[in-house]
Amino acid sequence: MWYHFLLPMKNIRNFSIIAHVDHGKSTLADRLLNITGAVSDREMKEQLLDKMDLERERGITIKAQAVRIIYRAKDGNEYMLNLIDTPGHVDFSYEVSRSLNACEGVLLLIDASQGIEAQTIANMYLAEELNLAVLPVINKIDLPSADPEMVKHQIEDVLCIDPSSAILTSAKSGQGVEDVLEAVVKNVPPPQGDRDKPLKALLLDSWYDSYKGVVVLTRIFDGVLKNDMKIRLMGGGRDYQITQLGVQTPSEVDLAEAGPGEVVFFTASIKTVSDTSVGDTITDAARPTGKALPGFKESAPMVFAGLYPLEGAKYEVLREALDKLHLNDASFRYEPETSAALGFGFRCGFLGLLHMEIVQERLERDFGLSLITTSPTVNYRVTMVDGSKLMVDNPANLPAQYMYIEEPMIKATIITPDEYIGAIYKLAEEKRGVQEKMEYISSGRVLLVYLMPLNEVVLDFFDKLKSTTRGYASVDYEEAGYRKAKLKKLNILVNGEPVDALSFIVHQDKAYPFGRDVVARMKEMIPRQMFDVAVQAAIGSRVVARENIRALRKNVTAKCYGGDITRKRKLLEKQKEGKKRMKQIGRVEIPQDAFLAVLKK
């Protein structure tokens, strides 16, 4: 039945679908599977390649998926199409880059009504860097607001691609989808490789299956991968015996062997995902290849936050949950940390805020945990007095003595209707952004490029941008190195004692309003004690904001009816002395609500 899997290499095509978020990638992938008969009408469902519940609920792709399609073209030949569906959100751009390493061409999908967006351009540059064939596809042409001619002009002006090659489709109705398949066959070059050379394959992805162990997705460049073969992972230098070799169509189909140009999965009794680093080269243990593939840059966390269980007894449950999550998501990092205020928890590194939200939601939903997440922060580079460099991802760990702090910068590309330019200027200025470029990409649409500090972006920049532009602006960003800045550590003191969970690194110009805001909210949430409590925001020994929580006062003079005033004064003085003594030895218990109120920002 699977005879056509032994097609010659000239009949193989490896391609990806790349686009801005919500431009219809998953819908087009569904339609391609349906139209080629890979999935019957009975089995068909929306977002077929999105396997996680969260992906379906949010309508986004988080993990890249690979599937094989057999297509009989108009020239009468059968072709093996390996389709890799990629995420669109900026947080998961590392998934896109590693998918493209397995391809010879891409479908660049553009919404016919919204036109070119920020991530369309970013993904286009990724494809060009790898010298891939780029096929522009204008999707959603059935919408009343669709304007394919406007999009063609943008393709020519912004992307410098011949607009006559653009394919008009509607993935929802199926219109023009056959033309997409024909364009893939004609314009995406077949893979290069030699079956007789030693095995050389690129490790694209790996995930954990509780029945099979680690499942590895790989693209073969040279040689042949066979079932029961002994392979070597060149990065770790360890050998494994393949127990299952197969391909997704999208249902799993077992293979006896696979040759150059094919994208397949295998299992080899590998116990942990950390043994299979993405970008590693897989070769034959008996006849290894001389030179490993270049691989690709490992994803580095950009946003850090502390995760603490609301109930201290759930610490071990949280540890196990993080272990299990890490099995399927190697880009997520964590290590234990302790806070005097919040107890035992973990310092976690994420690719961005959406990634952080998804990890938190999976922990709460899949493992029944209630969590406190500390304020997200970034990795600062601190130059010490002796000239050495120190990376600090937790404000509480910032040393008292240092020369200067450098903060990570990003280059943000924003595409917006021109009526919102003023609002974006104001927002970018508030976030310490410096404009580098502004150009009209079509009538009424503007491209802005800003150099901005990442720590200003991680808190609420995306929310504010969407609200000021009513959701019409799109943004993409890339790392832009480090820059020296006037940053200070802001401590929150309760009764003169610093609260380690509420330490922040802020720009000195924003320290006062930020400190005022935090102490005002703490005042609302900390219950009144039997003595006065001072809540202060301080930079070093200088207090920049303060609020007082008044003491609960028992009426000690209630039993004195008339008589000499000195008796009342004596009782009040006695009460005052008692409160003074209490303040010296009393501890303020800060409720979890107070942390949540501050950290929700």
XYZ file of C-alpha atoms in Angstrom:
601
model
C 0.000 0.000 0.000
C 2.863 2.394 0.799
C 4.799 1.660 -2.421
C 4.850 5.359 -3.369
C 6.989 6.175 -0.318
C 9.916 4.836 -2.399
C 9.630 7.736 -4.858
C 12.805 9.110 -6.490
C 14.344 12.175 -4.825
C 13.310 14.464 -7.715
C 9.667 13.781 -6.729
C 10.112 14.916 -3.099
C 9.221 18.453 -1.953
C 9.841 19.788 1.581
C 8.025 23.032 2.392
C 6.720 25.101 5.288
C 3.824 27.514 5.666
C 4.914 30.771 7.309
C 2.783 33.801 8.106
C 1.776 36.380 10.677
C -0.416 35.004 13.470
C -4.066 34.434 12.415
C -3.489 34.651 8.656
C -4.801 31.103 8.140
C -1.782 28.727 8.247
C -3.519 25.902 10.122
C -6.651 26.229 7.949
C -4.568 25.972 4.753
C -2.722 22.942 6.167
C -6.107 21.315 6.932
C -7.330 22.030 3.394
C -4.154 20.591 1.782
C -4.605 17.377 3.790
C -8.269 17.187 2.837
C -7.855 17.918 -0.879
C -5.053 15.323 -1.332
C -7.077 12.616 0.443
C -4.621 12.307 3.363
C -7.628 12.851 5.643
C -11.174 11.793 4.788
C -14.141 14.155 5.221
C -15.259 12.028 8.185
C -11.889 12.435 9.982
C -11.572 16.119 9.110
C -11.702 18.685 11.922
C -10.422 22.239 12.319
C -6.751 22.762 13.279
C -6.057 19.091 12.575
C -2.307 19.429 13.187
C -2.749 21.331 16.480
C -2.733 18.507 19.026
C -2.707 20.428 22.339
C -6.000 21.557 23.956
C -4.485 24.998 24.513
C -3.708 25.331 20.781
C -7.314 24.565 19.916
C -8.802 26.883 22.556
C -6.604 29.859 21.718
C -6.667 29.184 17.965
C -2.863 29.356 17.736
C -0.086 26.906 16.858
C 2.507 26.455 19.611
C 4.483 23.393 18.445
C 5.533 22.921 14.806
C 4.098 19.731 13.232
C 5.286 17.736 10.206
C 3.042 15.645 7.956
C 3.543 13.745 4.677
C 1.141 14.111 1.740
C 1.102 12.131 -1.524
C -0.111 14.300 -4.434
C -0.754 13.334 -8.059
C 0.069 16.492 -10.043
C -1.406 17.607 -13.372
C 1.736 16.294 -15.132
C 0.613 12.762 -14.115
C 3.461 12.156 -11.644
C 3.119 11.380 -7.956
C 4.947 13.655 -5.508
C 5.822 13.229 -1.840
C 5.137 16.547 -0.084
C 6.522 16.951 3.436
C 4.548 19.831 4.985
C 5.717 21.491 8.189
C 3.069 23.684 9.850
C 4.726 26.402 11.968
C 3.584 28.761 14.765
C 2.929 32.431 13.976
C 3.370 34.116 17.358
C 6.633 36.007 17.942
C 7.351 33.981 21.133
C 7.643 30.791 19.079
C 9.812 32.119 16.219
C 12.535 29.622 17.251
C 10.088 26.831 16.206
C 9.777 28.523 12.787
C 13.551 28.827 12.286
C 14.218 25.155 13.010
C 11.352 24.035 10.734
C 12.812 26.067 7.862
C 16.136 24.216 8.211
C 14.309 21.106 6.979
C 12.811 22.789 3.890
C 13.743 23.876 0.381
C 10.800 26.284 0.021
C 8.066 28.151 1.895
C 4.524 29.323 1.313
C 4.412 32.938 2.573
C 0.761 33.356 3.524
C -0.754 36.874 3.576
C -4.284 37.859 4.635
C -6.091 39.527 1.688
C -7.818 42.079 3.935
C -5.057 42.837 6.489
C -2.087 42.764 4.111
C 1.548 42.436 5.152
C 2.082 42.433 8.946
C 5.196 42.648 11.137
C 5.823 38.911 11.371
C 5.250 38.424 7.626
C 8.409 40.492 7.076
C 10.359 38.770 9.904
C 9.505 35.287 8.556
C 10.362 36.390 5.002
C 13.872 37.429 6.175
C 14.297 34.057 7.937
C 13.465 32.230 4.682
C 15.783 34.453 2.608
C 18.711 33.891 5.014
C 18.390 30.137 4.343
C 18.088 30.691 0.525
C 14.649 29.064 0.362
C 12.204 29.438 -2.535
C 9.448 31.845 -1.385
C 5.955 31.423 -2.880
C 3.580 34.276 -1.919
C -0.004 33.109 -1.261
C -2.815 35.633 -0.737
C -5.406 33.947 1.514
C -8.994 34.798 2.565
C -9.919 36.274 -0.858
C -13.577 35.352 -0.152
C -13.862 37.984 2.630
C -15.968 41.092 1.815
C -13.036 43.328 2.880
C -10.445 41.423 0.781
C -8.234 43.600 -1.449
C -5.809 41.298 -3.339
C -4.531 44.148 -5.569
C -3.469 46.185 -2.511
C -1.646 43.125 -1.138
C 0.113 42.581 -4.510
C 1.439 46.156 -4.385
C 2.713 45.527 -0.825
C 4.413 42.273 -1.957
C 6.255 44.234 -4.647
C 7.098 47.342 -2.561
C 7.884 45.802 0.852
C 9.064 42.254 0.071
C 10.548 42.991 -3.413
C 8.899 39.854 -4.865
C 7.265 39.724 -8.310
C 3.520 40.022 -7.455
C 2.466 38.127 -10.606
C 3.670 34.905 -8.921
C 1.220 35.378 -6.003
C -1.440 32.652 -5.741
C -4.981 33.750 -4.773
C -6.708 31.301 -2.402
C -9.363 30.851 0.215
C -8.256 28.060 2.558
C -11.729 28.077 4.133
C -13.675 27.397 0.912
C -10.894 25.498 -0.889
C -10.722 27.988 -3.795
C -7.250 28.068 -5.376
C -5.782 25.369 -3.062
C -5.044 23.070 -6.045
C -2.973 25.950 -7.543
C -0.943 26.074 -4.296
C -0.048 22.369 -4.618
C 0.898 22.813 -8.299
C 3.091 25.824 -7.409
C 4.876 23.758 -4.712
C 5.604 20.978 -7.233
C 6.847 23.439 -9.917
C 8.721 26.076 -7.859
C 10.102 24.342 -4.740
C 13.375 22.593 -5.695
C 13.747 18.878 -4.859
C 16.164 18.001 -2.018
C 19.821 17.173 -2.669
C 21.559 14.170 -1.109
C 23.351 10.863 -1.695
C 21.945 7.494 -0.545
C 25.389 5.871 -0.677
C 27.107 8.284 1.727
C 27.160 7.692 5.533
C 23.917 8.693 7.285
C 23.656 12.413 8.058
C 20.332 13.657 9.495
C 19.305 16.821 11.375
C 17.402 16.491 14.673
C 14.467 18.900 14.250
C 12.361 18.258 17.336
C 11.781 15.748 20.114
C 8.942 15.109 22.530
C 8.144 12.603 25.247
C 5.637 9.782 24.839
C 4.802 7.873 28.023
C 4.652 4.545 26.102
C 7.575 4.883 23.665
C 9.981 7.229 25.453
C 11.439 10.119 23.452
C 10.139 10.515 19.881
C 12.611 12.256 17.537
C 11.627 14.167 14.367
C 14.462 14.269 11.823
C 15.270 15.366 8.269
C 17.685 13.107 6.349
C 20.332 14.806 4.178
C 22.571 11.853 3.201
C 22.480 8.080 3.583
C 19.607 5.815 4.642
C 17.910 5.479 8.040
C 16.630 1.929 8.694
C 14.503 0.266 11.329
C 16.631 -1.643 13.946
C 19.703 0.373 12.869
C 22.244 1.490 15.497
C 22.554 5.287 15.376
C 24.769 7.872 17.100
C 23.821 11.368 18.290
C 27.010 13.275 17.495
C 26.442 16.060 20.060
C 26.148 13.718 23.057
C 28.235 10.935 21.525
C 25.769 8.244 22.643
C 24.550 5.259 20.584
C 20.948 3.998 20.393
C 19.075 1.212 18.584
C 16.034 2.343 16.569
C 12.871 0.565 17.755
C 10.348 2.296 15.465
C 10.732 4.318 12.254
C 7.709 6.044 10.817
C 6.013 9.025 9.256
C 2.848 11.030 10.022
C 0.254 11.094 7.228
C -1.174 12.568 9.670
C -1.862 9.124 11.193
C 1.321 7.196 12.046
C 2.644 4.819 9.375
C 5.661 2.550 10.052
C 8.543 2.487 7.549
C 11.317 -0.062 6.917
C 13.733 2.660 5.766
C 13.912 6.329 4.706
C 16.334 8.100 2.344
C 17.687 11.620 1.646
C 15.136 14.450 1.628
C 12.608 12.633 3.831
C 11.244 13.970 7.131
C 10.521 11.049 9.499
C 10.228 10.251 13.208
C 11.858 7.439 15.178
C 12.013 6.040 18.716
C 15.101 4.387 20.202
C 14.362 3.756 23.923
C 15.705 7.241 24.787
C 14.649 8.089 28.343
C 14.840 11.922 28.534
C 14.365 14.714 25.990
C 17.522 16.435 27.319
C 19.556 13.602 25.680
C 18.300 14.779 22.267
C 19.343 18.384 21.718
C 17.612 20.111 18.811
C 20.038 20.798 15.938
C 22.182 17.718 16.689
C 23.416 15.474 13.848
C 22.274 11.833 13.718
C 24.609 9.357 12.009
C 25.249 5.610 11.609
C 27.127 4.229 14.647
C 28.927 1.638 12.449
C 29.806 4.072 9.619
C 29.686 7.634 11.038
C 29.846 10.759 8.882
C 33.039 12.818 9.131
C 31.455 16.268 9.601
C 28.371 17.215 11.606
C 25.654 19.517 10.201
C 25.881 23.170 11.352
C 22.657 22.804 13.405
C 21.091 25.997 14.691
C 21.233 28.436 17.567
C 19.705 27.136 20.776
C 16.726 29.133 22.009
C 17.648 31.288 25.004
C 15.050 32.417 27.568
C 14.322 36.163 27.392
C 11.796 36.575 30.219
C 12.231 35.286 33.792
C 9.759 34.916 36.663
C 9.439 33.023 39.935
C 6.721 30.351 40.231
C 5.608 29.530 43.790
C 2.819 27.189 44.951
C 0.068 28.946 46.964
C 0.220 25.996 49.379
C 3.785 25.269 50.515
C 3.013 21.534 50.723
C 2.580 21.437 46.914
C 6.281 22.229 46.252
C 7.141 18.631 45.275
C 4.050 18.442 43.041
C 5.252 21.619 41.286
C 8.741 20.144 40.843
C 7.320 16.980 39.210
C 5.002 19.077 37.017
C 7.913 21.238 35.808
C 9.973 18.087 35.091
C 7.163 16.697 32.929
C 6.598 20.004 31.095
C 10.309 20.324 30.383
C 10.227 16.891 28.695
C 8.023 18.336 25.923
C 9.379 21.890 25.892
C 13.172 22.108 25.941
C 13.046 25.927 25.488
C 11.623 26.325 29.003
C 14.217 26.439 31.853
C 13.824 26.307 35.625
C 15.896 26.064 38.808
C 14.910 26.030 42.533
C 14.887 29.303 44.486
C 13.777 30.375 47.960
C 11.988 33.526 49.055
C 11.553 34.598 52.689
C 8.087 35.898 51.790
C 6.810 33.211 49.391
C 8.701 30.118 50.580
C 10.114 27.506 48.188
C 9.615 27.886 44.460
C 11.379 27.927 41.078
C 13.015 30.593 38.935
C 11.798 29.944 35.395
C 13.018 31.214 32.014
C 10.582 31.706 29.105
C 10.811 32.830 25.466
C 8.253 35.583 26.037
C 5.064 36.522 27.885
C 2.759 34.256 25.851
C 5.115 31.334 26.514
C 4.996 32.190 30.239
C 1.176 32.353 30.191
C 0.925 28.986 28.433
C 3.338 27.244 30.839
C 1.442 28.682 33.828
C -1.922 27.659 32.381
C -0.695 24.103 31.689
C 0.635 23.798 35.264
C -2.672 24.967 36.742
C -4.907 22.970 34.416
C -3.006 19.682 33.938
C -1.572 19.378 37.467
C -4.235 21.167 39.572
C -1.787 23.718 41.017
C -2.534 27.228 42.298
C 0.472 29.457 41.659
C 1.883 32.874 42.458
C 3.970 34.249 39.590
C 6.407 37.014 40.471
C 6.797 40.083 38.276
C 8.439 39.127 34.940
C 11.988 40.415 34.508
C 14.840 40.085 32.006
C 18.521 39.090 32.079
C 20.642 42.122 33.049
C 24.400 42.256 32.491
C 26.150 43.763 35.522
C 29.784 44.934 35.387
C 31.421 44.534 38.779
C 34.043 46.815 40.342
C 36.814 44.379 39.378
C 35.654 44.433 35.725
C 34.036 40.957 35.736
C 30.564 40.454 34.218
C 27.569 38.962 36.059
C 24.195 37.987 34.551
C 21.267 38.769 36.891
C 17.739 37.478 36.152
C 16.363 38.062 39.677
C 16.405 41.628 41.110
C 16.883 40.223 44.650
C 20.302 38.868 43.531
C 21.659 42.238 42.347
C 24.907 42.897 44.289
C 25.213 46.035 46.444
C 28.457 47.204 44.755
C 28.884 47.346 40.966
C 30.101 49.734 38.250
C 27.099 49.794 35.899
C 24.154 47.733 34.585
C 23.386 46.961 30.930
C 19.870 46.005 29.835
C 18.862 43.794 26.863
C 17.537 45.711 23.852
C 15.168 44.642 21.085
C 14.444 45.962 17.615
C 10.640 46.192 17.356
C 8.927 46.363 13.951
C 5.402 47.811 14.185
C 2.942 47.973 11.273
C -0.081 50.190 11.888
C -2.796 52.246 10.157
C -1.455 55.831 9.939
C -4.254 57.270 12.125
C -2.623 55.669 15.199
C 0.927 57.006 14.635
C 0.537 59.699 17.332
C -0.640 57.185 19.948
C 2.265 54.827 19.105
C 4.809 57.688 19.303
C 3.535 58.506 22.774
C 3.580 54.846 23.907
C 7.086 54.228 22.525
C 8.411 57.385 24.224
C 6.871 56.238 27.516
C 8.704 52.899 27.058
C 12.056 54.634 26.346
C 11.966 53.622 22.656
C 14.143 55.311 20.001
C 12.711 55.478 16.477
C 15.036 54.116 13.781
C 12.799 54.022 10.726
C 9.391 55.071 9.426
C 7.983 54.351 5.969
C 4.593 54.021 4.256
C 4.176 50.483 2.895
C 0.829 51.324 1.244
C -1.696 54.130 1.425
C -2.752 54.397 5.058
C -0.327 51.763 6.445
C 2.979 52.628 8.106
C 6.024 50.558 9.118
C 7.848 51.815 12.243
C 11.091 50.420 13.636
C 12.047 51.159 17.269
C 15.022 50.264 19.445
C 13.545 49.519 22.874
C 14.589 48.024 26.236
C 13.135 44.517 26.603
C 12.212 45.076 30.273
C 9.816 47.875 29.202
C 8.165 45.562 26.670
C 7.620 42.436 28.799
C 5.178 44.001 31.254
C 2.337 45.589 29.307
C 3.614 46.955 25.969
C 1.638 44.511 23.780
C -1.610 45.091 25.690
C -1.195 48.873 25.497
C -0.300 48.756 21.796
C -3.397 46.684 21.003
C -5.687 48.954 23.055
C -4.283 52.239 21.626
C -4.619 50.948 18.042
C -7.906 49.025 18.615
C -6.115 45.811 17.668
C -5.056 46.993 14.197
C -1.290 47.225 14.839
C 1.017 44.205 14.638
C 4.469 43.896 16.187
C 7.486 41.619 15.835
C 10.835 41.910 17.582
C 14.380 40.554 17.481
C 17.274 40.778 19.957
C 19.538 43.821 19.573
C 22.307 43.302 22.161
C 22.841 45.161 25.465
C 22.982 48.885 26.304
C 24.129 50.734 29.418
C 21.236 52.356 31.325
C 20.527 54.283 34.539
C 18.892 51.372 36.343
C 18.319 51.078 40.077
C 17.150 48.322 42.405
C 13.870 49.274 44.092
C 13.149 47.484 47.372
C 9.774 47.343 49.105
C 10.143 47.543 52.910
C 7.404 46.530 55.342
C 8.134 47.769 58.854
C 11.721 48.431 57.803
C 12.255 44.844 56.553
C 12.832 44.287 52.772
C 10.421 41.846 51.085
C 12.624 39.843 48.677
C 9.750 38.824 46.381
C 9.019 42.523 45.806
C 12.391 43.695 44.482
C 12.398 45.402 41.096
C 15.045 46.787 38.741
C 13.634 50.044 37.347
C 14.902 53.055 35.419
C 15.714 55.890 37.825
C 13.276 58.261 36.037
C 10.403 55.831 36.732
C 11.391 54.765 40.252
C 9.207 57.316 42.073
C 5.847 56.721 40.235
C 6.465 52.938 40.209
C 7.279 52.907 43.952
C 4.210 55.046 44.776
C 1.965 52.684 42.818
C 3.304 49.551 44.572
C 3.124 50.936 48.154
C -0.399 52.303 47.530
C -1.590 48.836 46.531
C 0.242 47.179 49.432
C -1.496 49.587 51.840
C -4.896 48.480 50.516
C -4.107 44.767 50.882
C -2.165 44.440 54.197
C -4.611 44.172 57.137
C -4.277 46.626 60.052
C -2.115 45.393 62.947
C -2.047 46.335 66.641
C 0.726 48.828 65.800
C 1.504 51.323 62.983
C 3.054 49.690 59.893
C 5.149 51.653 57.399
C 5.232 50.417 53.777
C 8.137 52.033 51.911
C 9.740 51.926 48.477
C 13.484 52.560 48.710
C 16.480 52.807 46.384
C 19.437 51.862 48.568
C 18.978 53.904 51.768
C 16.814 56.584 50.086
C 13.058 56.189 50.560
C 11.166 57.332 47.430
C 7.578 56.505 48.522
C 5.826 55.691 51.803
C 2.369 54.764 53.085
C 1.325 54.210 56.720
C -1.141 51.554 57.799
C -2.775 52.904 60.959
C -2.909 50.682 64.053
C -6.049 49.097 65.407
C -6.764 50.978 68.637
C -8.638 49.543 71.587
C -10.543 52.205 73.558
C -8.751 51.803 76.931
C -10.547 54.840 78.445
C -14.040 53.425 77.892
C -14.454 52.534 81.624
C -13.474 56.027 82.871
C -16.619 57.980 83.597
C -15.651 61.599 84.340
C -12.988 62.133 87.035
C -9.493 63.510 86.634
C -8.063 63.710 83.080
C -4.663 62.428 84.320
C -6.135 58.956 84.818
C -7.135 58.792 81.123
C -3.725 60.120 80.067
C -1.999 57.449 82.170
C -3.969 54.670 80.433
C -3.249 56.147 76.983
C 0.493 56.448 77.758
C 0.529 52.830 78.942
C -1.147 51.768 75.664
C 1.362 53.831 73.654
C 4.326 52.132 75.383
C 2.806 48.700 74.735
C 2.377 49.481 71.006
C 5.983 50.722 70.820
C 7.191 47.449 72.331
C 4.943 45.453 69.955
C 6.358 47.295 66.945
C 9.892 46.297 67.957
C 9.146 42.592 68.263
C 5.994 42.254 66.118
C 6.092 40.646 62.630
C 3.713 41.713 59.876
C 2.132 38.738 58.123
C 1.652 39.782 54.486
C -1.330 37.919 52.948
C -0.974 36.239 49.540
C -3.596 38.666 48.148
C -1.145 41.526 48.703
C 1.482 39.795 46.548
C -1.077 38.956 43.893
C -2.321 42.573 43.800
C 1.219 43.869 43.188
C 2.428 41.078 40.904
C -0.668 41.115 38.678
C 0.713 44.264 37.098
